[in-house]
Coordinates of C-alpha atoms and ligand atoms in Angstrom, one line a residue:
M26 CA 9.5 -13.0 5.7
L27 CA 7.0 -15.5 4.3
N28 CA 8.6 -18.9 4.4
L29 CA 6.6 -21.6 2.7
T30 CA 7.5 -25.2 2.1
H31 CA 7.3 -24.9 -1.7
T32 CA 9.3 -22.5 -3.9
K33 CA 8.2 -20.6 -6.9
V34 CA 9.6 -21.6 -10.3
K35 CA 10.8 -18.1 -10.8
T36 CA 13.0 -18.4 -7.7
L37 CA 14.2 -21.8 -8.5
L38 CA 15.4 -20.8 -12.0
A39 CA 17.5 -18.1 -10.3
T40 CA 18.9 -20.4 -7.6
A41 CA 22.4 -22.0 -7.8
P42 CA 21.9 -25.8 -8.0
K43 CA 23.7 -27.7 -5.2
S44 CA 21.5 -30.8 -5.3
Q45 CA 19.5 -29.3 -2.5
K46 CA 16.0 -30.6 -1.7
V47 CA 13.3 -28.4 -3.1
T48 CA 9.5 -28.6 -3.5
V49 CA 7.7 -27.0 -6.4
K50 CA 4.0 -26.9 -7.3
G51 CA 2.4 -26.2 -10.6
W52 CA 0.7 -27.3 -13.8
V53 CA 2.2 -29.6 -16.4
R54 CA 2.8 -27.9 -19.7
T55 CA 4.3 -30.8 -21.6
R56 CA 5.6 -34.2 -20.9
R57 CA 7.9 -36.3 -23.0
G58 CA 10.4 -39.1 -22.6
N59 CA 10.3 -42.9 -22.7
K60 CA 10.0 -45.9 -20.4
N61 CA 13.1 -45.0 -18.4
V62 CA 12.9 -41.2 -18.1
A63 CA 10.1 -38.6 -18.1
F64 CA 10.7 -34.9 -18.7
I65 CA 8.0 -32.8 -17.3
A66 CA 7.8 -29.1 -18.0
L67 CA 6.1 -27.5 -15.0
N68 CA 4.8 -24.0 -14.8
D69 CA 3.3 -22.2 -11.8
G70 CA 2.6 -18.8 -13.3
S71 CA 5.4 -17.0 -11.5
V72 CA 7.4 -16.6 -14.7
I73 CA 7.0 -17.5 -18.4
H74 CA 9.6 -20.2 -18.2
N75 CA 8.9 -23.7 -17.0
I76 CA 11.1 -25.8 -14.7
Q77 CA 12.1 -29.2 -16.0
I78 CA 11.3 -32.2 -13.8
V79 CA 13.2 -35.3 -14.5
A80 CA 11.6 -38.5 -13.1
D81 CA 12.4 -42.2 -13.5
P82 CA 8.9 -43.8 -14.2
N83 CA 10.1 -47.0 -12.6
N84 CA 10.4 -45.3 -9.2
F85 CA 6.8 -44.1 -9.2
N86 CA 3.3 -45.6 -9.2
E87 CA 2.2 -46.5 -12.7
E88 CA -1.3 -44.9 -12.3
L89 CA 0.3 -41.7 -11.1
M90 CA 2.7 -41.5 -14.0
K91 CA -0.2 -42.1 -16.4
N92 CA -2.0 -39.1 -15.1
I93 CA 0.9 -36.7 -15.6
T94 CA -0.4 -35.1 -18.8
T95 CA -0.7 -31.6 -20.1
G96 CA -2.8 -29.5 -17.7
S97 CA -2.5 -31.8 -14.6
C98 CA -1.4 -30.2 -11.3
L99 CA 1.5 -31.6 -9.3
R100 CA 3.6 -31.2 -6.2
V101 CA 7.1 -32.3 -6.9
T102 CA 9.9 -32.7 -4.3
G103 CA 13.4 -33.5 -5.5
N104 CA 17.0 -32.3 -5.9
L105 CA 17.8 -29.1 -7.7
V106 CA 20.7 -29.8 -10.0
E107 CA 22.4 -28.2 -13.0
S108 CA 20.6 -29.2 -16.2
L109 CA 22.6 -31.1 -18.7
G110 CA 20.1 -30.5 -21.4
S111 CA 20.0 -27.2 -23.3
G112 CA 17.3 -24.7 -22.7
Q113 CA 17.3 -24.4 -18.9
P114 CA 19.9 -23.8 -16.2
V115 CA 18.5 -26.1 -13.6
E116 CA 16.2 -29.1 -13.3
I117 CA 14.7 -31.1 -10.5
Q118 CA 15.5 -34.8 -10.1
A119 CA 12.1 -35.9 -8.6
T120 CA 12.0 -38.1 -5.5
E121 CA 8.3 -37.5 -4.7
I122 CA 5.4 -36.6 -6.9
E123 CA 1.9 -35.9 -5.7
L124 CA -0.9 -35.5 -8.2
Y125 CA -3.3 -32.8 -7.1
G126 CA -5.5 -32.9 -10.1
S127 CA -5.5 -34.8 -13.4
A128 CA -6.6 -33.2 -16.7
D129 CA -8.1 -35.8 -19.1
P130 CA -6.2 -35.4 -22.4
N131 CA -9.4 -36.3 -24.3
V132 CA -11.2 -33.3 -23.0
Y133 CA -8.7 -30.7 -21.6
P134 CA -8.8 -28.0 -24.3
L135 CA -5.3 -26.6 -23.9
Q136 CA -3.1 -29.1 -25.6
K137 CA 0.4 -28.3 -26.7
K138 CA -0.6 -27.1 -30.2
G139 CA -1.1 -23.4 -30.7
H140 CA -4.6 -22.1 -30.4
S141 CA -6.3 -19.1 -32.1
M142 CA -7.0 -16.1 -30.1
E143 CA -10.7 -16.5 -31.0
F144 CA -10.7 -20.0 -29.6
L145 CA -9.0 -18.9 -26.4
R146 CA -11.6 -16.2 -25.8
E147 CA -14.2 -19.0 -25.7
I148 CA -12.2 -20.6 -22.9
A149 CA -11.3 -17.4 -21.0
H150 CA -11.6 -19.4 -17.8
L151 CA -8.6 -21.5 -18.8
R152 CA -6.5 -19.2 -21.0
P153 CA -4.5 -17.7 -18.1
R154 CA -2.7 -21.1 -18.2
T155 CA -1.2 -20.3 -21.6
N156 CA 2.1 -18.6 -22.1
T157 CA 0.4 -15.6 -23.8
F158 CA -2.1 -14.9 -21.1
G159 CA 0.2 -15.6 -18.3
A160 CA 2.5 -13.0 -19.8
V161 CA -0.4 -10.5 -20.4
L162 CA -1.6 -10.9 -16.8
R163 CA 1.8 -10.4 -15.3
V164 CA 2.3 -7.3 -17.4
R165 CA -1.1 -6.0 -16.3
H166 CA 0.0 -6.5 -12.7
A167 CA 3.3 -4.8 -13.2
M168 CA 1.7 -1.8 -14.9
S169 CA -0.9 -1.4 -12.2
Y170 CA 1.8 -1.4 -9.6
A171 CA 3.9 1.1 -11.6
I172 CA 0.9 3.4 -11.9
H173 CA 0.4 3.5 -8.2
K174 CA 4.2 3.9 -7.6
Y175 CA 4.5 6.7 -10.1
F176 CA 1.7 8.8 -8.6
N177 CA 2.7 8.0 -5.0
D178 CA 6.3 9.0 -5.7
N179 CA 5.1 12.3 -7.3
G180 CA 2.8 13.2 -4.4
F181 CA -0.6 12.3 -5.9
Y182 CA -3.3 10.8 -3.8
Y183 CA -5.4 7.8 -4.9
L184 CA -9.0 8.9 -4.8
H185 CA -11.9 6.4 -5.0
T186 CA -14.7 7.8 -7.2
P187 CA -18.1 6.1 -7.4
I188 CA -18.9 3.3 -9.8
I189 CA -22.7 4.0 -9.6
T190 CA -23.4 7.6 -10.5
G191 CA -26.4 9.9 -10.8
S192 CA -24.8 12.1 -13.3
D193 CA -25.0 11.3 -17.0
A194 CA -23.7 14.7 -18.0
E195 CA -20.3 13.8 -19.1
G196 CA -21.5 12.6 -22.5
A197 CA -18.5 10.3 -23.0
G198 CA -20.7 7.6 -24.3
E199 CA -23.8 5.6 -23.9
M200 CA -24.4 4.5 -20.2
F201 CA -25.5 1.3 -18.6
Q202 CA -28.5 1.9 -16.4
V203 CA -28.5 0.6 -12.8
T204 CA -31.9 -0.2 -11.3
T205 CA -33.7 -2.5 -8.9
L206 CA -37.1 -1.7 -10.4
N207 CA -39.0 -4.7 -11.7
L208 CA -38.5 -4.5 -15.5
H209 CA -41.6 -6.6 -16.0
N210 CA -43.8 -4.2 -14.1
L211 CA -42.4 -0.7 -14.1
P212 CA -44.0 1.8 -11.8
K213 CA -45.4 4.8 -13.7
T214 CA -46.0 8.4 -12.8
P215 CA -49.5 9.9 -13.5
E216 CA -47.9 11.3 -16.7
G217 CA -46.9 7.8 -17.8
Q218 CA -43.2 8.1 -17.2
I219 CA -41.2 5.6 -15.3
D220 CA -41.4 6.5 -11.6
F221 CA -37.7 6.5 -10.6
S222 CA -38.7 7.9 -7.1
L223 CA -39.5 4.3 -6.3
D224 CA -36.1 3.0 -7.5
F225 CA -33.3 2.1 -5.1
F226 CA -31.7 5.5 -5.2
A227 CA -35.0 7.4 -5.8
R228 CA -33.5 8.6 -9.1
P229 CA -32.1 7.2 -12.3
T230 CA -28.5 5.9 -11.9
N231 CA -25.9 4.5 -14.2
L232 CA -22.5 2.9 -14.2
T233 CA -19.8 5.5 -14.5
V234 CA -18.1 6.4 -17.8
S235 CA -15.4 8.3 -16.1
G236 CA -14.3 9.4 -12.6
Q237 CA -13.3 12.8 -13.8
L238 CA -16.0 15.1 -12.5
E239 CA -15.6 13.7 -8.9
G240 CA -11.8 13.6 -9.5
E241 CA -12.0 17.4 -10.0
L242 CA -13.6 17.8 -6.6
G243 CA -10.7 15.9 -5.1
A244 CA -8.0 17.8 -7.0
L245 CA -9.5 21.1 -5.8
A246 CA -8.9 20.0 -2.2
L247 CA -5.9 17.7 -2.2
G248 CA -4.0 19.2 -5.1
E249 CA -3.1 16.2 -7.1
I250 CA -5.2 13.1 -7.2
Y251 CA -5.7 10.1 -9.5
T252 CA -8.4 7.5 -9.9
F253 CA -7.8 4.0 -11.2
G254 CA -10.9 2.0 -11.6
P255 CA -13.4 0.3 -13.9
T256 CA -15.5 2.4 -16.3
F257 CA -18.3 1.4 -18.5
R258 CA -19.5 2.4 -21.9
A259 CA -22.5 0.9 -23.7
E260 CA -21.2 2.0 -27.0
N261 CA -21.9 -0.6 -29.6
S262 CA -18.4 -0.3 -31.1
N263 CA -17.1 -3.7 -32.2
T264 CA -13.5 -2.6 -32.6
P265 CA -10.2 -4.1 -31.5
R266 CA -9.8 -1.0 -29.2
H267 CA -13.1 -0.7 -27.4
L268 CA -14.5 -2.6 -24.4
A269 CA -17.8 -2.1 -22.7
E270 CA -16.0 -2.5 -19.3
F271 CA -12.4 -1.1 -19.1
W272 CA -10.1 0.3 -16.5
M273 CA -9.1 3.9 -16.6
V274 CA -6.4 5.9 -14.9
E275 CA -7.4 9.5 -14.4
P276 CA -5.1 12.0 -12.8
E277 CA -6.5 15.4 -12.0
M278 CA -4.3 18.3 -10.8
A279 CA -5.0 21.7 -9.3
F280 CA -2.8 24.5 -10.7
Y281 CA -1.8 22.6 -13.9
E282 CA -2.5 24.4 -17.1
I283 CA -2.4 22.6 -20.5
R284 CA 1.4 22.6 -20.8
D285 CA 1.8 21.0 -17.4
N286 CA -0.8 18.5 -18.3
M287 CA 1.1 17.5 -21.4
D288 CA 4.3 17.3 -19.5
L289 CA 2.7 15.0 -16.9
A290 CA 1.1 12.8 -19.6
E291 CA 4.4 12.4 -21.4
D292 CA 6.5 11.8 -18.3
F293 CA 3.9 9.3 -17.0
V294 CA 3.6 7.1 -20.0
K295 CA 7.4 7.1 -20.6
Y296 CA 7.9 6.0 -17.0
L297 CA 5.4 3.1 -17.5
V298 CA 7.1 2.0 -20.7
R299 CA 10.5 2.1 -19.1
Y300 CA 9.1 0.3 -16.1
A301 CA 7.9 -2.5 -18.4
L302 CA 11.2 -2.7 -20.2
D303 CA 13.0 -3.0 -16.9
H304 CA 10.7 -5.3 -15.0
C305 CA 8.9 -7.4 -17.6
A306 CA 11.9 -8.3 -19.8
D307 CA 11.1 -12.1 -20.1
D308 CA 7.4 -11.5 -21.0
L309 CA 8.2 -8.7 -23.4
A310 CA 10.9 -10.8 -25.1
F311 CA 8.2 -13.5 -25.6
F312 CA 5.7 -11.0 -27.1
N313 CA 8.4 -9.6 -29.4
Q314 CA 9.2 -13.1 -30.6
M315 CA 5.7 -14.5 -30.9
Y316 CA 3.5 -11.6 -31.8
D317 CA 5.3 -8.5 -32.9
K318 CA 8.9 -8.4 -34.0
E319 CA 9.0 -4.6 -33.7
L320 CA 7.6 -4.4 -30.2
L321 CA 10.8 -3.7 -28.2
E322 CA 11.9 -1.2 -30.8
R323 CA 8.6 0.6 -30.6
L324 CA 8.8 0.7 -26.8
Q325 CA 12.3 2.2 -27.0
V326 CA 11.1 4.9 -29.4
V327 CA 8.4 5.9 -27.0
A328 CA 10.7 5.8 -24.0
T329 CA 13.5 7.8 -25.5
N330 CA 11.9 10.4 -27.8
D331 CA 10.3 13.7 -27.1
F332 CA 6.6 13.6 -28.1
V333 CA 5.7 15.9 -30.9
R334 CA 3.2 18.6 -29.8
L335 CA 1.0 20.4 -32.2
T336 CA -2.5 21.8 -32.5
Y337 CA -5.5 20.1 -34.0
T338 CA -5.5 22.8 -36.7
E339 CA -1.9 22.1 -37.6
A340 CA -2.7 18.4 -37.7
V341 CA -5.7 18.8 -40.0
D342 CA -3.4 20.9 -42.3
I343 CA -0.9 18.1 -42.5
L344 CA -3.6 15.5 -43.1
M345 CA -5.3 17.5 -45.9
K346 CA -2.0 18.0 -47.6
S347 CA -0.9 14.4 -47.2
G348 CA -2.4 13.1 -50.5
Q349 CA -3.7 10.1 -48.6
K350 CA -7.0 8.4 -49.5
W351 CA -9.0 8.4 -46.3
E352 CA -12.0 6.3 -45.4
F353 CA -13.3 9.3 -43.4
P354 CA -12.5 12.6 -45.1
V355 CA -10.8 15.2 -43.0
D356 CA -11.6 18.9 -42.7
W357 CA -11.4 21.4 -39.9
G358 CA -14.1 20.7 -37.4
T359 CA -14.5 17.0 -37.8
D360 CA -13.2 14.5 -35.2
L361 CA -10.1 12.6 -36.2
Q362 CA -10.4 8.9 -36.8
A363 CA -7.9 6.2 -35.9
E364 CA -6.6 6.2 -39.5
H365 CA -5.7 9.9 -39.2
E366 CA -4.2 9.6 -35.8
R367 CA -2.1 6.7 -36.9
Y368 CA -1.0 8.4 -40.1
L369 CA 0.4 11.3 -38.0
V370 CA 2.2 9.0 -35.6
E371 CA 3.4 6.2 -37.8
K372 CA 4.0 7.9 -41.1
H373 CA 4.4 11.6 -40.7
F374 CA 6.3 12.1 -37.4
V375 CA 7.3 8.5 -36.5
K376 CA 7.0 9.5 -32.8
P377 CA 4.1 9.8 -30.3
V378 CA 2.1 12.9 -30.8
I379 CA 0.1 15.2 -28.5
L380 CA -2.6 17.1 -30.2
T381 CA -4.2 20.1 -28.5
D382 CA -6.7 22.9 -29.1
Y383 CA -9.6 21.0 -30.7
P384 CA -12.7 22.6 -32.1
K385 CA -15.0 23.2 -29.2
K386 CA -18.0 21.6 -30.9
I387 CA -16.4 18.1 -30.9
K388 CA -15.3 18.2 -27.3
A389 CA -17.0 18.1 -23.9
F390 CA -18.5 21.1 -22.1
Y391 CA -15.9 21.2 -19.3
M392 CA -12.8 22.0 -21.5
Y393 CA -11.1 25.4 -21.1
Q394 CA -12.2 27.8 -23.9
N395 CA -9.5 29.6 -25.8
E396 CA -9.6 33.3 -26.8
D397 CA -10.3 32.4 -30.4
K398 CA -13.9 31.3 -29.3
K399 CA -13.5 28.3 -31.6
T400 CA -11.2 25.9 -29.8
V401 CA -10.8 24.4 -26.4
R402 CA -7.7 23.2 -24.5
G403 CA -8.3 19.5 -25.1
M404 CA -5.4 17.2 -25.5
D405 CA -5.1 13.7 -26.9
V406 CA -1.9 11.6 -26.8
L407 CA -1.6 9.4 -29.9
F408 CA 0.6 6.3 -30.0
P409 CA 1.9 4.1 -32.8
K410 CA -0.4 1.1 -33.5
I411 CA -3.0 2.3 -30.9
G412 CA -4.0 5.8 -31.9
E413 CA -5.6 7.6 -29.0
I414 CA -4.2 6.3 -25.7
I415 CA -4.9 9.4 -23.6
G416 CA -7.6 12.0 -23.7
G417 CA -7.6 15.0 -21.4
S418 CA -7.8 18.8 -21.1
Q419 CA -7.3 21.8 -19.1
R420 CA -10.7 22.3 -17.4
E421 CA -12.9 25.4 -17.7
H422 CA -12.6 26.9 -14.2
R423 CA -14.3 30.2 -14.9
L424 CA -17.9 29.9 -13.7
D425 CA -19.5 32.2 -16.2
K426 CA -17.7 30.6 -19.2
L427 CA -18.6 27.1 -17.9
V428 CA -22.3 27.9 -17.4
E429 CA -22.4 29.5 -20.8
R430 CA -21.0 26.4 -22.4
M431 CA -23.4 24.1 -20.5
R432 CA -26.4 26.0 -21.7
E433 CA -25.1 25.9 -25.3
M434 CA -24.7 22.1 -25.0
N435 CA -27.9 21.4 -23.0
V436 CA -26.0 20.1 -20.0
P437 CA -28.4 20.2 -17.0
E438 CA -27.1 22.9 -14.7
K439 CA -29.4 22.1 -11.9
E440 CA -28.2 18.5 -11.6
M441 CA -24.6 19.6 -11.7
W442 CA -24.9 22.0 -8.8
W443 CA -22.1 20.3 -6.9
Y444 CA -19.7 20.5 -9.8
L445 CA -20.5 24.2 -10.3
D446 CA -19.8 24.8 -6.6
T447 CA -16.1 24.1 -7.2
R448 CA -16.2 27.1 -9.5
R449 CA -18.2 29.2 -7.1
F450 CA -15.9 28.6 -4.1
G451 CA -12.2 29.0 -4.5
T452 CA -12.0 28.0 -8.1
A453 CA -8.5 27.4 -9.6
P454 CA -7.0 26.5 -12.9
H455 CA -6.8 22.7 -13.2
S456 CA -6.3 19.9 -15.7
G457 CA -6.4 16.2 -16.0
F458 CA -6.6 13.3 -18.4
G459 CA -7.7 9.7 -18.8
L460 CA -5.4 6.8 -19.8
G461 CA -7.2 3.7 -21.0
F462 CA -5.5 1.0 -19.1
E463 CA -6.2 -1.7 -21.7
R464 CA -4.9 0.5 -24.5
L465 CA -1.7 0.9 -22.5
I466 CA -1.5 -2.9 -22.1
L467 CA -2.1 -3.3 -25.9
F468 CA 0.8 -1.0 -26.5
I469 CA 3.1 -2.6 -24.0
T470 CA 2.4 -6.2 -25.1
G471 CA 2.0 -5.7 -28.9
M472 CA -1.2 -7.7 -28.7
S473 CA -3.6 -6.6 -31.4
N474 CA -7.1 -7.1 -29.8
I475 CA -8.2 -5.4 -26.6
R476 CA -10.2 -8.5 -25.8
D477 CA -6.9 -10.3 -25.2
V478 CA -5.4 -7.9 -22.6
I479 CA -8.1 -8.1 -20.0
P480 CA -9.0 -11.4 -18.1
F481 CA -12.7 -11.4 -18.9
P482 CA -13.7 -9.0 -21.7
R483 CA -17.1 -7.5 -21.8
T484 CA -18.1 -6.5 -25.3
P485 CA -21.5 -6.2 -27.2
R486 CA -23.3 -9.6 -26.8
N487 CA -20.6 -11.1 -24.6
A488 CA -20.5 -11.3 -20.8
E489 CA -19.6 -14.9 -20.3
F490 CA -17.5 -15.9 -17.2
Ligands
ATP18 P1 -12.2 6.8 -28.6 O1 -12.3 8.0 -29.5 O2 -11.0 5.9 -28.9 O3 -13.5 6.0 -28.5 P2 -12.8 8.5 -26.4 O4 -12.4 9.8 -27.0 O5 -14.2 8.1 -26.3 O6 -11.9 7.3 -27.1 P3 -12.1 9.3 -23.7 O7 -13.6 9.6 -23.3 O8 -11.3 10.5 -23.9 O9 -12.1 8.4 -25.0 O10 -11.5 8.3 -22.6 C1 -10.1 8.4 -22.2 C2 -9.4 7.2 -22.6 O11 -10.0 6.0 -22.3 C3 -9.1 7.0 -24.1 O12 -8.0 7.8 -24.5 C4 -8.9 5.6 -24.3 O13 -7.5 5.2 -23.9 C5 -9.7 4.9 -23.2 N1 -11.0 4.4 -23.8 C6 -12.1 5.1 -24.2 N2 -13.1 4.4 -24.5 C7 -12.7 3.1 -24.4 C8 -13.3 1.8 -24.6 N3 -14.5 1.7 -25.0 N4 -12.5 0.7 -24.3 C9 -11.3 0.8 -23.8 N5 -10.6 2.0 -23.6 C10 -11.3 3.1 -23.9
MN19 MN1 -15.2 6.5 -27.3

């Protein structure tokens, strides 16, 4: 067992105080007091709460005491005692203080007053030191761990799919190109096109928009796999729910049909919500109090209710009869917008909703085609406040149907030879979906902008840090 000389604040706050000698290291959140006593709130990121340090300034070097200001970093050794003040169970009576680093109060931007989210985005390198971002980052960690745990416990294998890809066939969004060609002097073919044969991979390449197609290759060998990695979309959508770089969880399962896929999606997200309620209680209580008074209630609703399942056609019917004024009008065949999705979830059913059987013309080529020739076995999971959190489908595993659809949609068959091989050799019904990790974190934390649930957001015209 790891046995360091200093102890985490989280551990100390749960330790019975017996005046034992302890050492803690962390950053000063606030300091108050007078000539005879200083109260220092120290935080080390292990938990949202601070530990209170009590020091008699007369026992310490004057210069040192002057430098103990918000943001400075300290080592404190002292005795852990029961706290007489309200608000904390224990405190440390300091006997030694070492200043690791000061933080000039005239320039350190994170002073005690609250800061706007917009301002904090401009100092994304420092915002992890705020209560809010500390909590977001701990929840991100807990959810990452829970994702791996869920799949591991259910017999799924973690498959690493490529970040750089030669296939741009998925059509999930605009792609970022990857090249080492000199952009100031591009080599040209005799026909005047860019000569990609001279590029690093001797072909055009992009950053992946999804690991799905490679995930299918894994599922048709290992049974059940999942990917969990960064994905990139150069879509110019400046919304609170889109990033240019985001993390996606993509399970892909052999022998699952659409109903199994829905069952997995529902069980999986409920597990994650329950995991957060059980393991992130302090941080969730903070979000509930500071950002969203209905957060805990909403998490409970998702964790304890059966999701409503209905077809796209039934949903369109409900929306058209709703009497609502829409910004984007609804009729059969158009893609649903966030306003429609949220109406279904928040107003009509007041529960999460899984929609299936979308018109084939608004969905990707690889979705299983229904008998009706009009719809495919796509499935979206819609959540309160978020709208779409999961998108998935049963995949078209019948070679002839798949090829037919690729031709209709101008998907290059030749380039996709490896994908089609899975349908040529031992094809099998299979399904999968993608969960946007940051959308999940938005839901779990009640934060309202996706830029505030990832450490360093990438959005149009922004790649600082
Ligand atoms: P949307 O309609 O919301 O743009 P999409 O239909 O393009 O989503 P999919 O291609 O199905 O999304 O991707 C699967 C999941 O990835 C989505 O359900 C969502 O949770 C997440 N996602 C998609 N695009 C983004 C993005 N730009 N930023 C963050 N998460 C995203
Ligand atoms: Mn999109």
